[in-house]
Coordinates of C-alpha atoms in Angstrom, one line a residue:
X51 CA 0.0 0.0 0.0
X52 CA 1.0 3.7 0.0
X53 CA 1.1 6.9 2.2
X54 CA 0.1 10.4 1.3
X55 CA 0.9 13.9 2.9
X56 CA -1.3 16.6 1.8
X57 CA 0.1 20.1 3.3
X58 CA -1.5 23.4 2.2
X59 CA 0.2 26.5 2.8
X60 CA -2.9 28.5 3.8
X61 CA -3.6 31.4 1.0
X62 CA 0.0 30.6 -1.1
X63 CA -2.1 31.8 -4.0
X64 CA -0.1 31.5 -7.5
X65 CA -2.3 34.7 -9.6
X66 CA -5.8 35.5 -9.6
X67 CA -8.4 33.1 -10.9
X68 CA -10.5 33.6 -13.9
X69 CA -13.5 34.6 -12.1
X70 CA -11.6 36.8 -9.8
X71 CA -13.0 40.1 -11.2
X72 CA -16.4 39.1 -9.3
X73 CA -14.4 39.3 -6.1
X74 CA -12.9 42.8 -6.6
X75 CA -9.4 40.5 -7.0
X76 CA -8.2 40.4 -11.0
X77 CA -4.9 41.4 -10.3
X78 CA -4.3 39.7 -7.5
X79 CA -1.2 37.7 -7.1
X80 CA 0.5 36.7 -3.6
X81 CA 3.8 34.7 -4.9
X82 CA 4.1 37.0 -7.8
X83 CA 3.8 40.4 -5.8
X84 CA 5.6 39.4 -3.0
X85 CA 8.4 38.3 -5.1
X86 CA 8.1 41.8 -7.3
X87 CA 8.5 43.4 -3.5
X88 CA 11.5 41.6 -2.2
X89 CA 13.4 42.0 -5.8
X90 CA 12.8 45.7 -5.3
X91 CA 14.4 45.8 -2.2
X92 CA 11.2 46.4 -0.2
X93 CA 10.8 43.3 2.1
X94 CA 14.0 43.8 3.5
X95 CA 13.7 43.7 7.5
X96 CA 16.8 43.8 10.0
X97 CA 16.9 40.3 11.7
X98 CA 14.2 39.1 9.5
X99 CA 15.5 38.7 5.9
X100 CA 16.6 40.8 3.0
X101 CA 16.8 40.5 -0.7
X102 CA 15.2 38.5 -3.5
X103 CA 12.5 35.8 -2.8
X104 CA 14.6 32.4 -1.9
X105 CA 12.6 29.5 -2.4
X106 CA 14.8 27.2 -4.2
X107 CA 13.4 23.8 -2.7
X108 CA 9.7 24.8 -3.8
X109 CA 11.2 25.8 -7.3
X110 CA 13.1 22.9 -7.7
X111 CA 9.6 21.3 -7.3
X112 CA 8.1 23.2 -9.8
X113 CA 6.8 26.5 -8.3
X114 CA 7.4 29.0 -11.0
X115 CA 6.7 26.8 -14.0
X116 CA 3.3 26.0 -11.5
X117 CA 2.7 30.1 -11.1
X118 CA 3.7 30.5 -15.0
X119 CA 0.8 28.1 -16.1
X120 CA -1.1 30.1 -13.4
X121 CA -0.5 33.0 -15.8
X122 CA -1.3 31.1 -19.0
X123 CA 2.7 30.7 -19.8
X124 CA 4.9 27.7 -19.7
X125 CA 8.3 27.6 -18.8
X126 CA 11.5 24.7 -19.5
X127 CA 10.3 22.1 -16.6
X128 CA 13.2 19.6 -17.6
X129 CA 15.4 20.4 -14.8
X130 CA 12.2 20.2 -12.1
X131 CA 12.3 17.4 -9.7
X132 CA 8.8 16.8 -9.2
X133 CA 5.4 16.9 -11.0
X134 CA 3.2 20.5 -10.8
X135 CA 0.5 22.4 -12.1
X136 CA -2.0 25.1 -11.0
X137 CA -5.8 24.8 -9.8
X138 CA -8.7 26.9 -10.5
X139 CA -11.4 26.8 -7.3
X140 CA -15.0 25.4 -8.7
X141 CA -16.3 26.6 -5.4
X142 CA -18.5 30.2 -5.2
X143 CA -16.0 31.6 -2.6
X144 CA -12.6 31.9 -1.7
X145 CA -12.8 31.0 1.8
X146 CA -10.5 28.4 3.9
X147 CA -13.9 25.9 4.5
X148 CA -14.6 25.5 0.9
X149 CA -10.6 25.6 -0.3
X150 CA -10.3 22.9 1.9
X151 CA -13.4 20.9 1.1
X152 CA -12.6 20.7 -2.6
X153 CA -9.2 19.5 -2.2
X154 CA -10.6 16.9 -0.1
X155 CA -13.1 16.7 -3.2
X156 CA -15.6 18.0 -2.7
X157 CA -16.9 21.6 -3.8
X158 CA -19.0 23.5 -2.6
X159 CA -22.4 24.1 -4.5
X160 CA -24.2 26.4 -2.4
X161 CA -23.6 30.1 -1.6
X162 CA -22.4 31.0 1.8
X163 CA -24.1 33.7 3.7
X164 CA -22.1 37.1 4.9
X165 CA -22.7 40.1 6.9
X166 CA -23.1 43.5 5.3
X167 CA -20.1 45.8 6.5
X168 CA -22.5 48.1 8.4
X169 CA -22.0 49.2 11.8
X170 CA -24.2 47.5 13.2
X171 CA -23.1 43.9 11.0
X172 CA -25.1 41.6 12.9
X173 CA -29.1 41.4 12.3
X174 CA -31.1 42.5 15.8
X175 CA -32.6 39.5 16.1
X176 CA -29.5 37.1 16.2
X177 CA -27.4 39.8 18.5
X178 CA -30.6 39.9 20.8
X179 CA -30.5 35.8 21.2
X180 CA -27.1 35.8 21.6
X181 CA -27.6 37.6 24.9
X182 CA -30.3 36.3 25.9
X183 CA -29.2 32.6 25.4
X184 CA -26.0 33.0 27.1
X185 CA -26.8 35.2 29.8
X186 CA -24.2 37.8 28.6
X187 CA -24.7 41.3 29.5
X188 CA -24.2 42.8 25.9
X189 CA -21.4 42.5 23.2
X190 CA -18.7 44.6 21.8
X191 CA -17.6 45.1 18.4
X192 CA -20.6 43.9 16.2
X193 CA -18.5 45.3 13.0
X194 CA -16.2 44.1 10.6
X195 CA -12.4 44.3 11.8
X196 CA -9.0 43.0 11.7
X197 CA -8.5 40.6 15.0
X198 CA -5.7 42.3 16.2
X199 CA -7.0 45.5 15.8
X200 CA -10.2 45.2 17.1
X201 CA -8.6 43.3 20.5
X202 CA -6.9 46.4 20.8
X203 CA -9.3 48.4 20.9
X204 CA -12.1 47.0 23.1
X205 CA -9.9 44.8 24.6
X206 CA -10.2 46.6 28.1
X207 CA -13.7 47.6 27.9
X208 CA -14.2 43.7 27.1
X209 CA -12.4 42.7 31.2
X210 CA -14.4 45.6 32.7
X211 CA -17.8 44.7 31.6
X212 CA -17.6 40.8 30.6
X213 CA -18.8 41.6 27.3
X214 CA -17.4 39.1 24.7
X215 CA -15.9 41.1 21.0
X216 CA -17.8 39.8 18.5
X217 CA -16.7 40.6 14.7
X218 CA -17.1 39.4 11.2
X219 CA -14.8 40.1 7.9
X220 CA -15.5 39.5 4.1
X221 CA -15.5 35.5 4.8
X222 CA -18.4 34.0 6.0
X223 CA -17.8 33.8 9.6
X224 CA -18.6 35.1 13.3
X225 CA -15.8 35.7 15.3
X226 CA -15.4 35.8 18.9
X227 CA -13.0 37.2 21.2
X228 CA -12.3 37.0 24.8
X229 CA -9.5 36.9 27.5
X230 CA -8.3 33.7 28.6
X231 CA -8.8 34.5 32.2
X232 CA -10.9 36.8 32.1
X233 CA -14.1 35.2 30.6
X234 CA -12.5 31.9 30.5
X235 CA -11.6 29.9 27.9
X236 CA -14.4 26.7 28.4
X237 CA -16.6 29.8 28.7
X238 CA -15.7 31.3 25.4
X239 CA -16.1 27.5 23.6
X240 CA -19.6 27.1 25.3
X241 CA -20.4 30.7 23.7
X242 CA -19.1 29.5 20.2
X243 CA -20.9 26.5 20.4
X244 CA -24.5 28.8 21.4
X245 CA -23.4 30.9 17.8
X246 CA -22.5 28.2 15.6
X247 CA -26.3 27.1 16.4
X248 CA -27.9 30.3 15.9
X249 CA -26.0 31.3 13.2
X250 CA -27.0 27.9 10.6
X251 CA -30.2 29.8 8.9
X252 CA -27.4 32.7 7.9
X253 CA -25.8 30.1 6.4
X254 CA -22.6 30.8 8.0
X255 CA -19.6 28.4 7.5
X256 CA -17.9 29.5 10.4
X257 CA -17.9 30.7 13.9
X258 CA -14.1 31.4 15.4
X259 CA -12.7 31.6 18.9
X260 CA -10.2 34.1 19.2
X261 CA -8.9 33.8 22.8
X262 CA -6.5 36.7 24.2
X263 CA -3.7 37.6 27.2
X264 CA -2.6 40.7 28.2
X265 CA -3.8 43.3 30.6
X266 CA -4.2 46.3 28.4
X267 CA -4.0 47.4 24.4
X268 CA -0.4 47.4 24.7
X269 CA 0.3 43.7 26.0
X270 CA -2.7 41.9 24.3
X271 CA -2.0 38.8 22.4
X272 CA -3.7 36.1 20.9
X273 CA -3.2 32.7 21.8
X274 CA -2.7 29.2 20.2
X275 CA -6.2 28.1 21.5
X276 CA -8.0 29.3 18.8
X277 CA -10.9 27.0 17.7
X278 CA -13.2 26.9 14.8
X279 CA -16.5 25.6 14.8
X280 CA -17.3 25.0 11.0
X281 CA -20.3 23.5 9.0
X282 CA -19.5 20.0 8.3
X283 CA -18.9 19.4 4.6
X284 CA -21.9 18.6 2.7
X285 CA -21.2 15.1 1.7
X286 CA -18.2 12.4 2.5
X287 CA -14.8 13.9 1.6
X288 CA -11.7 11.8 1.0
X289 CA -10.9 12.3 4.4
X290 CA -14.0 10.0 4.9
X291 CA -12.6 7.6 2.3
X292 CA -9.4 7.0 3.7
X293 CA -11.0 5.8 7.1
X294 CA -13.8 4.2 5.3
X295 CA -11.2 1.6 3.3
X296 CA -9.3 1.7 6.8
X297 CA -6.9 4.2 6.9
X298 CA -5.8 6.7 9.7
X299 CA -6.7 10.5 8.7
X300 CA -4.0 12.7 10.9
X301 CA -5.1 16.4 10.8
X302 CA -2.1 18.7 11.7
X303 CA -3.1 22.1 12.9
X304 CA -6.9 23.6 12.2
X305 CA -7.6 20.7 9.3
X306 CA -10.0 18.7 12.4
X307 CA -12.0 21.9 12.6
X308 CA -12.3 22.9 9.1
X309 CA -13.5 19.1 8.6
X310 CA -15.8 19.7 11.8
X311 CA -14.0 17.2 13.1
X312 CA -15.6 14.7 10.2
X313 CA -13.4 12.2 8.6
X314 CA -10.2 13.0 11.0
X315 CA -9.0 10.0 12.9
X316 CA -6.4 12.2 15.0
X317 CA -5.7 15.9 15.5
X318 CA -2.6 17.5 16.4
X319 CA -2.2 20.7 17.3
X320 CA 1.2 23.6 17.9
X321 CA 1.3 26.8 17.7
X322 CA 3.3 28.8 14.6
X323 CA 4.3 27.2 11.1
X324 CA 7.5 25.8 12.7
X325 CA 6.1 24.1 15.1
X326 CA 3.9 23.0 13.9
X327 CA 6.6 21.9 10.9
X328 CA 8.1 19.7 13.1
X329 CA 4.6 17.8 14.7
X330 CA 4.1 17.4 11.1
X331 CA 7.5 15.9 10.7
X332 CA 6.6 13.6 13.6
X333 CA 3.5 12.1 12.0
X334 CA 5.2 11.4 8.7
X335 CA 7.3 8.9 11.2
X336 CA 4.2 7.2 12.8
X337 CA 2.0 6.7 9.4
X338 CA 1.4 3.7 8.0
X339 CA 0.6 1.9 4.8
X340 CA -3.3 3.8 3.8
X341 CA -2.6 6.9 5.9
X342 CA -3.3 10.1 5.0
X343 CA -1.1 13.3 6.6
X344 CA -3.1 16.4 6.1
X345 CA -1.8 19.9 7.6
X346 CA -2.5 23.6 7.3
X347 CA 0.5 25.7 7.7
X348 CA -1.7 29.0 9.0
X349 CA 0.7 31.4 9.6
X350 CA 0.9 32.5 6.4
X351 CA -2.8 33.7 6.5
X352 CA -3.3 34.6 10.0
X353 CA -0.3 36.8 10.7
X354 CA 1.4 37.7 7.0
X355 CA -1.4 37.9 4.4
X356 CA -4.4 39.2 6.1
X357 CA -2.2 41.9 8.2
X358 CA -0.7 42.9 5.0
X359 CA 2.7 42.2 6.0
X360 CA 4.9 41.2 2.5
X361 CA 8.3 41.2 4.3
X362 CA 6.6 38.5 7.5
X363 CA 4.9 36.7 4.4
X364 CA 8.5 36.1 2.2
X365 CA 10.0 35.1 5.6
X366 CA 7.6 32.8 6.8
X367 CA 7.6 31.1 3.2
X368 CA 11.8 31.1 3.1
X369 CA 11.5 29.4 6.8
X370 CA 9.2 26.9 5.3
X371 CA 11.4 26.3 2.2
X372 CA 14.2 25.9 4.4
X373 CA 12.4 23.2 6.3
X374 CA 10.9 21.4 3.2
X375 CA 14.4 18.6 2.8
X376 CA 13.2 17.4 6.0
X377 CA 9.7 16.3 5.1
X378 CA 11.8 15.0 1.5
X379 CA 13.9 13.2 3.2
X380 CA 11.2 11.3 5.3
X381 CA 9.3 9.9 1.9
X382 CA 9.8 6.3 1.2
X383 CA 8.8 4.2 -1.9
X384 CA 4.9 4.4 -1.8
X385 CA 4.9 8.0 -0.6
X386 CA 3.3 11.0 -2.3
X387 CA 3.6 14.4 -0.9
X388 CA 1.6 17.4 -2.8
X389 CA 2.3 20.9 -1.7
X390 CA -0.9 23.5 -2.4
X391 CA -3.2 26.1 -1.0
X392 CA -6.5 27.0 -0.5
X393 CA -7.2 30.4 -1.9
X394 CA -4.9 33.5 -2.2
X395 CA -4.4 36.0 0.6
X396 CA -2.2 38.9 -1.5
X397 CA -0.3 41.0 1.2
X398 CA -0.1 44.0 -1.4
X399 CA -3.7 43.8 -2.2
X400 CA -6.5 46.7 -0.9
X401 CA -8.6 46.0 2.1
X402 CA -7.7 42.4 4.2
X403 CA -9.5 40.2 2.8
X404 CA -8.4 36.6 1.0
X405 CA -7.8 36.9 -2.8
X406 CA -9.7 34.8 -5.3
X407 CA -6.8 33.0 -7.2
X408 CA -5.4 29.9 -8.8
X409 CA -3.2 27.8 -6.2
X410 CA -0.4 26.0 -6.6
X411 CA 0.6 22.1 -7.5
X412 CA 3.5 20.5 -6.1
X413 CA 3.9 16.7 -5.9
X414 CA 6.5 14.4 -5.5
X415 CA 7.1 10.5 -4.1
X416 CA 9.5 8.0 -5.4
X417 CA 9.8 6.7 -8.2
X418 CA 6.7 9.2 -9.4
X419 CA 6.6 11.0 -12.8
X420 CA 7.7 14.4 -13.2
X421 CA 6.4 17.2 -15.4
X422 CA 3.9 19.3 -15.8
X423 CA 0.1 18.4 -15.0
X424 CA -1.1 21.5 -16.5
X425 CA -3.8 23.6 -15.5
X426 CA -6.3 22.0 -13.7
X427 CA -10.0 23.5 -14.0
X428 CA -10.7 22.3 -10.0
X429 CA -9.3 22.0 -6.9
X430 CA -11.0 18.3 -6.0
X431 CA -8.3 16.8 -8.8
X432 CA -6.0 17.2 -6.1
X433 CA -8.0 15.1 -3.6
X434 CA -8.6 12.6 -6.5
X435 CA -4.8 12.4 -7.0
X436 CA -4.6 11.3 -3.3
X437 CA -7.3 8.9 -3.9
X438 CA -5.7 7.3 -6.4
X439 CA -2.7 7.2 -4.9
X440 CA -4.0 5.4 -1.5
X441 CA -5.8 2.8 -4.1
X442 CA -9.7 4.3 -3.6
X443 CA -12.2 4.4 -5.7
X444 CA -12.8 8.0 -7.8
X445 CA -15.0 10.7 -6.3
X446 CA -17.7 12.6 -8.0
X447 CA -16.0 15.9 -8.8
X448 CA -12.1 15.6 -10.1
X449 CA -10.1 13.4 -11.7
X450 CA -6.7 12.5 -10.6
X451 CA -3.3 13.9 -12.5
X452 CA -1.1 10.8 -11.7
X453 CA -0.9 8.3 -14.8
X454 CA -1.0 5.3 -12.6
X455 CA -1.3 4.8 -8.5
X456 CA 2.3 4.5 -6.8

């Protein structure tokens, strides 16, 4: 039998999609205008890093001839070392529930609902059983706002009165923050779990606990104990597959709460990309033969692309390049490992939203094919790739890129 290790480096998007004009994103390109920013000199940062984009472990894979099909050119791939391509997202969103769902295989077919950016966001009626439900004595916030930002700001107000921060952004979710000690963390779970009830007829796909520390807006800090309550995925994903034929499913990071916690054998959890690197690492050791590895590398959403940072974005991707050899090393015959992303998130781009955009492919295993698998018009042929990989049947939506099953 075989092994597979999906990893998704949340919002590496490659160039925006077709269908990205809808979004307010043609234009949009996160590798390709963060790399335009560090050749200019731009992303330089003392103690940080300085100088041209260096990824040459993901290029050696096949990232730029990947971004150059993203941009409807091909580049000479005889010199890369694995096989790649570029994905279009089928879904109606570019959101990290239904990136993930459709690599897994499954897209989305319905429209999720979103809040309009008013002040107030949230509709009377759901703000008023909030309160009531939970007993609290009012909410902050009620807007749409960077996390940080809006921690910052009624952060303080938030110990003093017990009133939880509630906030929304252009993704369909409803976010929650609280302090740690404050509120209480089971607290802030148990409030979560009220929302992600009353919040189904919006048609909401998620509802996210933003825990904090700190005393006041200058020593405030999210934690690692965030936790997403999502909508489960409308039918079975591979994830379900792989335990249905009898494999293990090991979610690294947020993957069992994007999944609702639906087709994941295991979850493990650590807080930053490096960390969280290294758990990852640790799982490759304990798979077996039909396992499944699947992780989401966050960081590079949560703290680079949404905050608009370009030069913490280029570092955080050069620290993951710099890491990628390890994971390399660890394949054995059997193995696949496929490198991706689940929408864009461009630093450089207006507002903080993600960006809709192509994502990239990169795949390699022993004694697999290399070359280009062109331009693929949906995300689920990723999952399908998988599938045929691990030996199981073919899903509804995609078709896998791999000429035979290693």
């Amino acid at each position: 039998m075989a092994r597979a290790f999906l990893f998704v480096l949340d919002s590496f998007g490659i160039g925006h999609a077709p269908d990205a004009e809808r979004f307010g994103d043609a234009g949009a390109n996160t590798l390709g205008h963060i790399e335009a920013v560090c050749a200019a000199g731009k992303a330089d940062r003392e103690g940080l890093r300085q100088g041209p984009l260096h990824l040459p472990n993901m290029r050696a894979l096949g990232l730029d001839a990947a971004a150059a099909l993203a941009a409807g050119r091909e580049l000479d791939s005889d010199a890369i070392s694995g096989f790649f391509g570029a994905a279009n997202e089928r879904s109606s969103g570019k959101d990290t529930p239904s990136g993930h769902w459709e690599i897994a295989g499954v897209p989305v077919p319905f429209e999720w609902g979103y809040f309009p950016i008013t002040v107030p966001t949230f509709p009377d009626a759901l703000v008023e059983n909030l309160i009531a439900e939970a007993a609290l004595p009012g909410i902050l916030g009620n807007c749409h706002a960077s996390g940080t930002e809006i921690i910052a700001r009624f952060g303080e107000e938030h110990i003093r009165t017990g009133k939880p921060i509630c906030y929304t952004s252009a993704d369909s979710v409803f976010q929650i923050a609280a302090h740690e000690t404050h509120f209480g963390l089971d607290r802030l779970y148990a409030l979560c779990e009220t929302v992600r009830r009353l919040v189904d007829e919006y048609k909401i796909g998620r509802v996210i606990a933003r825990p904090f520390v700190g005393e006041d807006a200058q020593s405030f800090e999210r934690t690692a104990c965030r936790r997403d309550y999502a909508v489960p995925p409308p039918e079975p994903t591979l994830l379900d597959r792989v335990e249905a034929a009898g494999g293990r499913v090991i979610g690294m990071g947020k993957i069992g709460d994007i999944f609702a916690h639906t087709g994941v054998s295991e979850v493990r959890k650590a807080a930053g990309n490096m960390a969280l690197f290294d758990t990852t690492l640790a799982a490759m050791g304990d798979a077996r033969d039909g396992d499944l590895i699947f992780a989401n590398f966050v960081d590079f959403d949560t703290l680079h692309g949404h905050r608009r940072d370009v030069a913490g974005y280029a570092a955080a991707l050069e620290a993951f390049d710099r890491r990628l050899p390890e994971a390399l090393e660890r394949l054995r015959p059997g193995d696949l490992l496929v490198l991706t992303a689940d929408h864009g998130c461009d630093p450089t781009w207006h507002g903080t939203d993600h960006t809709r955009e192509r994502v990239p492919i990169l795949s390699t295993g022993p004694g697999l094919p290399t070359g280009s698998v062109g331009l693929r018009s949906t995300f689920a042929d990723i999952g399908e790739t998988v599938a045929a990989h691990l030996g199981l049947e073919r899903g509804r939506h995609g078709q896998s890129f791999l000429p035979v099953a290693a």
